[in-house]
Coordinates of C-alpha atoms and ligand atoms in Angstrom, one line a residue:
M1 CA 23.3 -37.1 -107.1
N2 CA 22.2 -38.0 -110.6
Y3 CA 19.1 -36.0 -111.6
H4 CA 17.5 -38.8 -113.5
Q5 CA 18.6 -41.8 -115.4
P6 CA 16.7 -42.0 -118.7
V7 CA 14.6 -45.2 -119.1
L8 CA 14.4 -47.3 -122.3
L9 CA 16.6 -44.7 -123.9
K10 CA 17.4 -46.6 -127.1
E11 CA 13.9 -47.9 -127.5
C12 CA 12.5 -44.3 -127.2
L13 CA 15.0 -43.0 -129.7
D14 CA 14.3 -45.8 -132.2
G15 CA 10.6 -45.3 -131.7
L16 CA 10.9 -41.6 -132.7
Q17 CA 12.7 -42.6 -135.9
I18 CA 14.6 -39.3 -136.0
K19 CA 15.1 -37.6 -139.2
P20 CA 18.2 -35.3 -139.0
D21 CA 16.3 -32.2 -140.1
G22 CA 13.0 -33.0 -138.3
V23 CA 11.1 -31.2 -135.6
Y24 CA 10.7 -33.1 -132.3
V25 CA 9.1 -32.5 -128.9
D26 CA 10.2 -33.9 -125.6
V27 CA 7.2 -33.0 -123.3
T28 CA 8.9 -34.2 -120.1
F29 CA 12.5 -32.9 -120.2
G30 CA 13.4 -33.7 -116.6
G31 CA 17.2 -34.4 -116.4
G32 CA 17.3 -34.0 -120.2
G33 CA 18.6 -37.5 -120.8
H34 CA 16.2 -38.3 -123.7
S35 CA 16.6 -34.7 -125.1
K36 CA 20.3 -35.0 -125.1
A37 CA 20.1 -38.2 -127.1
I38 CA 17.6 -36.7 -129.5
L39 CA 19.9 -33.8 -130.1
E40 CA 22.8 -36.2 -130.9
R41 CA 20.7 -37.7 -133.7
L42 CA 19.5 -34.4 -135.1
G43 CA 21.5 -32.5 -137.8
A44 CA 22.3 -28.8 -137.9
N45 CA 18.8 -28.0 -139.2
G46 CA 16.8 -30.2 -136.8
K47 CA 14.8 -28.7 -133.9
L48 CA 13.8 -29.9 -130.5
F49 CA 11.2 -28.3 -128.2
A50 CA 11.3 -29.4 -124.6
F51 CA 8.7 -28.9 -121.9
D52 CA 8.9 -29.2 -118.1
Q53 CA 6.8 -27.6 -115.5
D54 CA 9.3 -28.0 -112.8
K55 CA 11.7 -25.1 -112.2
D56 CA 14.5 -27.5 -111.1
A57 CA 14.6 -29.0 -114.6
E58 CA 15.9 -25.8 -116.0
K59 CA 19.4 -26.4 -114.6
N60 CA 19.7 -29.3 -117.0
I61 CA 19.2 -27.3 -120.2
P62 CA 22.2 -27.7 -122.5
A63 CA 23.5 -24.7 -124.6
D64 CA 22.3 -25.8 -128.0
A65 CA 20.7 -23.5 -130.5
R66 CA 18.5 -26.3 -131.9
L67 CA 16.8 -26.7 -128.5
T68 CA 13.9 -24.5 -127.3
F69 CA 13.0 -25.1 -123.6
I70 CA 9.4 -24.2 -122.7
P71 CA 8.8 -24.0 -118.9
Q72 CA 5.2 -25.0 -119.0
N73 CA 2.7 -27.8 -118.5
F74 CA 2.6 -30.0 -121.6
M75 CA -1.2 -29.6 -121.7
Y76 CA -0.4 -26.3 -123.5
M77 CA 1.8 -28.0 -126.1
K78 CA -0.2 -27.0 -129.1
N79 CA -0.4 -23.3 -128.2
F80 CA 3.3 -23.0 -127.4
L81 CA 4.3 -24.8 -130.5
R82 CA 2.2 -22.4 -132.5
M83 CA 3.8 -19.5 -130.8
Y84 CA 7.2 -20.8 -132.0
E85 CA 5.8 -21.4 -135.5
A86 CA 6.2 -25.1 -135.2
T87 CA 2.6 -26.1 -136.0
Q88 CA 3.5 -29.6 -137.3
V89 CA 6.1 -31.8 -135.8
D90 CA 7.7 -35.2 -136.7
G91 CA 7.7 -36.8 -133.3
I92 CA 6.6 -36.4 -129.7
L93 CA 8.1 -38.1 -126.7
A94 CA 6.4 -38.3 -123.3
D95 CA 8.1 -40.0 -120.3
L96 CA 5.3 -39.6 -117.8
G97 CA 5.4 -39.1 -114.0
V98 CA 8.0 -37.7 -111.8
S99 CA 11.8 -37.7 -112.0
S100 CA 14.2 -39.3 -109.6
H101 CA 15.3 -35.8 -108.6
Q102 CA 11.7 -35.0 -107.5
F103 CA 11.5 -38.2 -105.5
D104 CA 14.9 -37.7 -103.9
E105 CA 14.5 -34.1 -102.8
A106 CA 13.0 -34.6 -99.4
E107 CA 11.2 -31.2 -99.2
R108 CA 9.1 -31.9 -102.3
G109 CA 7.1 -34.4 -100.3
F110 CA 6.9 -37.1 -103.0
S111 CA 8.6 -39.8 -101.2
I112 CA 7.5 -42.0 -98.3
R113 CA 11.2 -42.1 -97.2
F114 CA 11.4 -38.6 -95.8
E115 CA 9.7 -36.4 -93.2
A116 CA 8.3 -33.4 -95.2
D117 CA 5.3 -31.2 -95.8
L118 CA 2.7 -32.9 -97.9
D119 CA 3.4 -30.9 -101.1
M120 CA 3.9 -33.2 -104.2
R121 CA 3.5 -30.4 -106.8
M122 CA 5.6 -30.8 -109.9
N123 CA 5.0 -27.2 -110.7
Q124 CA 6.0 -25.2 -107.6
Q125 CA 3.6 -22.3 -108.6
S126 CA 0.5 -24.5 -108.5
K127 CA -1.9 -24.0 -105.7
K128 CA -3.0 -27.6 -105.1
T129 CA -0.8 -29.5 -102.7
A130 CA -1.3 -33.0 -101.2
A131 CA -2.2 -31.4 -97.9
K132 CA -5.0 -29.4 -99.6
V133 CA -6.4 -32.6 -101.1
L134 CA -6.3 -34.5 -97.8
N135 CA -7.8 -31.7 -95.8
E136 CA -10.4 -30.4 -98.2
Y137 CA -11.7 -33.2 -100.5
D138 CA -14.9 -34.9 -99.3
E139 CA -15.0 -38.7 -98.6
N140 CA -16.2 -39.7 -102.0
Q141 CA -13.5 -37.7 -103.8
L142 CA -10.8 -39.2 -101.6
K143 CA -12.1 -42.8 -102.1
H144 CA -12.2 -42.3 -105.9
I145 CA -8.6 -41.0 -105.9
F146 CA -7.2 -43.9 -103.8
R147 CA -9.1 -46.5 -105.7
A148 CA -8.5 -45.2 -109.2
Y149 CA -5.0 -43.8 -109.0
G150 CA -3.6 -46.0 -106.3
E151 CA -5.6 -49.2 -106.7
V152 CA -5.8 -49.2 -102.9
E153 CA -8.1 -52.1 -101.8
N154 CA -9.2 -50.8 -98.4
A155 CA -9.9 -47.3 -99.6
Y156 CA -13.0 -47.0 -97.4
K157 CA -11.1 -47.6 -94.2
L158 CA -8.2 -45.4 -95.3
V159 CA -10.4 -42.5 -96.0
K160 CA -12.3 -42.9 -92.7
L161 CA -9.0 -42.7 -90.8
I162 CA -8.1 -39.5 -92.8
T163 CA -11.5 -37.8 -92.4
D164 CA -11.7 -38.6 -88.7
A165 CA -8.2 -37.3 -88.0
R166 CA -8.5 -34.1 -89.8
I167 CA -11.5 -33.0 -87.6
T168 CA -9.1 -32.4 -84.7
Q169 CA -6.0 -31.3 -86.7
P170 CA -5.1 -30.6 -90.3
I171 CA -2.9 -33.2 -91.9
T172 CA 0.3 -31.4 -93.1
T173 CA 3.3 -33.8 -93.1
T174 CA 4.2 -37.2 -94.5
E175 CA 5.0 -38.6 -91.1
Q176 CA 1.7 -37.4 -89.7
L177 CA -0.2 -39.1 -92.6
K178 CA 1.7 -42.3 -92.1
T179 CA 0.8 -42.4 -88.4
I180 CA -2.8 -41.6 -89.1
I181 CA -3.2 -44.4 -91.6
A182 CA -1.0 -46.9 -89.7
P183 CA -4.1 -48.9 -88.5
C184 CA -5.0 -49.8 -92.2
T185 CA -1.4 -50.2 -93.4
P186 CA -0.5 -53.9 -93.9
K187 CA 2.4 -54.8 -91.5
F188 CA 4.7 -56.6 -93.9
K189 CA 3.7 -54.7 -97.0
D190 CA 3.8 -51.2 -95.6
H191 CA 6.2 -49.9 -98.2
Q192 CA 4.1 -51.0 -101.2
Y193 CA 0.9 -49.8 -99.5
L194 CA 2.3 -46.3 -98.7
A195 CA 3.8 -46.0 -102.2
K196 CA 0.3 -46.6 -103.6
V197 CA -1.3 -44.0 -101.3
F198 CA 1.4 -41.4 -102.2
Q199 CA 1.1 -42.2 -105.9
A200 CA -2.6 -41.6 -105.8
L201 CA -2.2 -38.2 -104.1
R202 CA 0.5 -37.2 -106.5
I203 CA -1.6 -38.1 -109.6
E204 CA -4.4 -36.0 -108.2
V205 CA -2.2 -33.0 -107.1
N206 CA -0.8 -32.8 -110.6
N207 CA -4.0 -33.6 -112.5
E208 CA -2.0 -36.2 -114.3
I209 CA -4.8 -38.1 -116.0
D210 CA -6.5 -35.0 -117.5
V211 CA -3.2 -33.5 -118.7
L212 CA -2.3 -36.8 -120.4
K213 CA -5.7 -36.9 -122.2
E214 CA -5.1 -33.3 -123.3
L215 CA -1.6 -34.2 -124.6
L216 CA -2.8 -37.3 -126.5
T217 CA -5.6 -35.3 -128.1
Q218 CA -3.2 -32.5 -129.2
S219 CA -0.7 -35.0 -130.5
L220 CA -3.1 -36.0 -133.3
E221 CA -3.4 -32.4 -134.3
V222 CA 0.2 -31.5 -134.1
L223 CA 1.9 -34.6 -135.7
N224 CA 2.7 -34.7 -139.4
V225 CA 1.4 -37.8 -141.2
G226 CA 4.1 -40.4 -140.6
G227 CA 5.1 -38.6 -137.3
R228 CA 5.7 -40.7 -134.3
L229 CA 4.1 -40.6 -130.8
V230 CA 6.2 -42.3 -128.2
V231 CA 4.8 -42.6 -124.7
M232 CA 6.2 -44.2 -121.6
S233 CA 3.9 -44.7 -118.6
Y234 CA 4.4 -46.1 -115.2
H235 CA 0.8 -46.7 -114.1
S236 CA -1.8 -49.1 -115.5
L237 CA -4.5 -46.3 -115.8
E238 CA -2.2 -44.2 -117.9
D239 CA -1.0 -47.1 -120.0
R240 CA -4.7 -48.0 -120.7
L241 CA -5.4 -44.5 -121.9
V242 CA -2.3 -44.5 -124.2
K243 CA -3.2 -47.9 -125.5
N244 CA -6.8 -47.1 -126.3
F245 CA -5.9 -43.8 -127.8
M246 CA -3.3 -45.2 -130.1
K247 CA -5.6 -48.0 -131.2
T248 CA -8.8 -46.1 -131.7
G249 CA -8.3 -42.3 -131.3
N250 CA -10.5 -42.3 -128.1
F251 CA -9.8 -43.1 -124.5
E252 CA -12.4 -45.8 -124.1
G253 CA -11.0 -47.8 -126.9
D254 CA -14.3 -47.8 -128.8
V255 CA -14.0 -48.9 -132.4
I256 CA -15.6 -46.1 -134.5
K257 CA -16.8 -46.8 -138.0
D258 CA -17.6 -44.2 -140.7
F259 CA -20.7 -44.2 -142.9
Y260 CA -19.1 -46.9 -145.2
G261 CA -18.2 -49.2 -142.3
N262 CA -14.5 -48.3 -142.4
I263 CA -12.8 -48.3 -139.0
A264 CA -11.2 -45.0 -138.0
R265 CA -7.5 -45.6 -137.2
P266 CA -5.7 -42.4 -136.7
F267 CA -2.5 -44.2 -135.8
E268 CA -0.6 -47.3 -137.0
L269 CA 0.6 -49.2 -134.0
I270 CA 4.3 -49.7 -134.1
T271 CA 4.4 -51.6 -130.8
K272 CA 1.6 -54.2 -130.7
K273 CA 2.6 -54.9 -127.1
P274 CA 4.3 -52.4 -124.8
L275 CA 8.1 -52.5 -124.6
T276 CA 9.4 -53.0 -121.1
P277 CA 12.9 -52.7 -119.6
S278 CA 15.2 -55.7 -119.6
E279 CA 16.3 -57.5 -116.4
E280 CA 19.6 -55.8 -116.9
E281 CA 18.1 -52.3 -117.1
I282 CA 16.0 -53.0 -114.0
E283 CA 19.0 -54.2 -112.2
R284 CA 20.9 -51.0 -113.1
N285 CA 17.9 -48.7 -112.5
S286 CA 15.2 -50.1 -110.2
R287 CA 13.0 -47.1 -111.0
S288 CA 12.6 -48.3 -114.6
R289 CA 10.7 -51.4 -113.3
S290 CA 7.1 -50.5 -114.1
A291 CA 7.8 -48.6 -117.4
K292 CA 5.7 -49.4 -120.4
L293 CA 6.6 -47.9 -123.7
R294 CA 4.2 -47.6 -126.7
V295 CA 4.9 -46.2 -130.1
A296 CA 2.4 -45.2 -132.8
E297 CA 2.7 -43.5 -136.2
K298 CA 0.1 -40.9 -137.3
Q299 CA -1.7 -42.1 -140.4
Ligands
SAM301 C1 10.1 -39.1 -115.7 S1 10.7 -37.5 -115.7 C2 11.4 -37.3 -117.3 C3 12.8 -37.7 -117.3 C4 13.5 -37.4 -118.6 N1 13.0 -38.2 -119.7 C5 15.0 -37.7 -118.5 O1 15.6 -38.4 -119.3 O2 15.6 -37.1 -117.6 C6 9.2 -36.6 -115.9 C7 9.4 -35.1 -116.0 O3 8.3 -34.5 -116.6 C8 7.8 -33.4 -115.9 N2 6.4 -33.4 -116.1 C9 5.5 -34.3 -115.7 N3 4.3 -34.0 -116.1 C10 4.4 -32.8 -116.7 C11 3.5 -31.9 -117.4 N4 2.1 -32.2 -117.4 N5 3.9 -30.8 -118.0 C12 5.3 -30.5 -118.0 N6 6.2 -31.3 -117.4 C13 5.8 -32.4 -116.8 C14 8.3 -33.6 -114.5 O4 8.4 -32.4 -113.8 C15 9.6 -34.4 -114.6 O5 10.7 -33.5 -114.6

């Protein structure tokens, strides 16, 4: 099976505005589709650093001397780039979330389609699994996760079912979770509902919001002036953080003025509105459906 079909490939590449001898970072290597296309546009002296925290991604690394693969969480981007003496770079690409491979491997526990342990870790070394979250978080933490990361409307009822069930038996598998929450799962919209519940758990397990904030903050320190930040997100909360940060340099989107009243603008927005896949791309690759791409240039 195809590991992952790259989304908005041309748009991401155009957004990076690749200089043949530039230094680029793909912080979400996955199947390597975007990285491969970056390498095709780089000259002999160009460089690409690629990050992925999932061991499985390593089987996609091409033999190419211009590529350095770093098997780490991208929240450590700045430190690892420093280690490789690449303190300033010309472009950073982030294609957030999980790959098709991660969804399609039943035992990873990401998908509502398979019976599996409630795992959902992108990094197989990490200690926090979805089962741990479900069995150990208190009611308020769980409500927050389902509301903020899944936009689940009946989070109160959902959490009550979970916390009642776990008194008698720990919740360990996807099927068990589906059965427990069946009374609050809408009959004809069960797929969408379960997808939201699973998405919320996945975002928490992988600490996706905090690591994104860390990445965005570091991008400002690492990019050369004129360097491009290209971020593709699949969730409104992530997209809002990206949008605010590109507009104002902070996550709240607060306009900050200096002593003289000048507005601080660390980036020039290249995309005023996010780019989204065409009908044709969605037809070809339904997983591209919710993608939103934003591009900014460091000032
Ligand atoms: C949507 S896929 C990227 C697909 C890739 N652009 C391609 O064309 O194949 C996201 C990938 O990023 C990785 N990933 C997500 N968050 C990460 C993080 N914080 N640090 C390192 N890798 C991460 C996932 O393991 C996954 O392989």
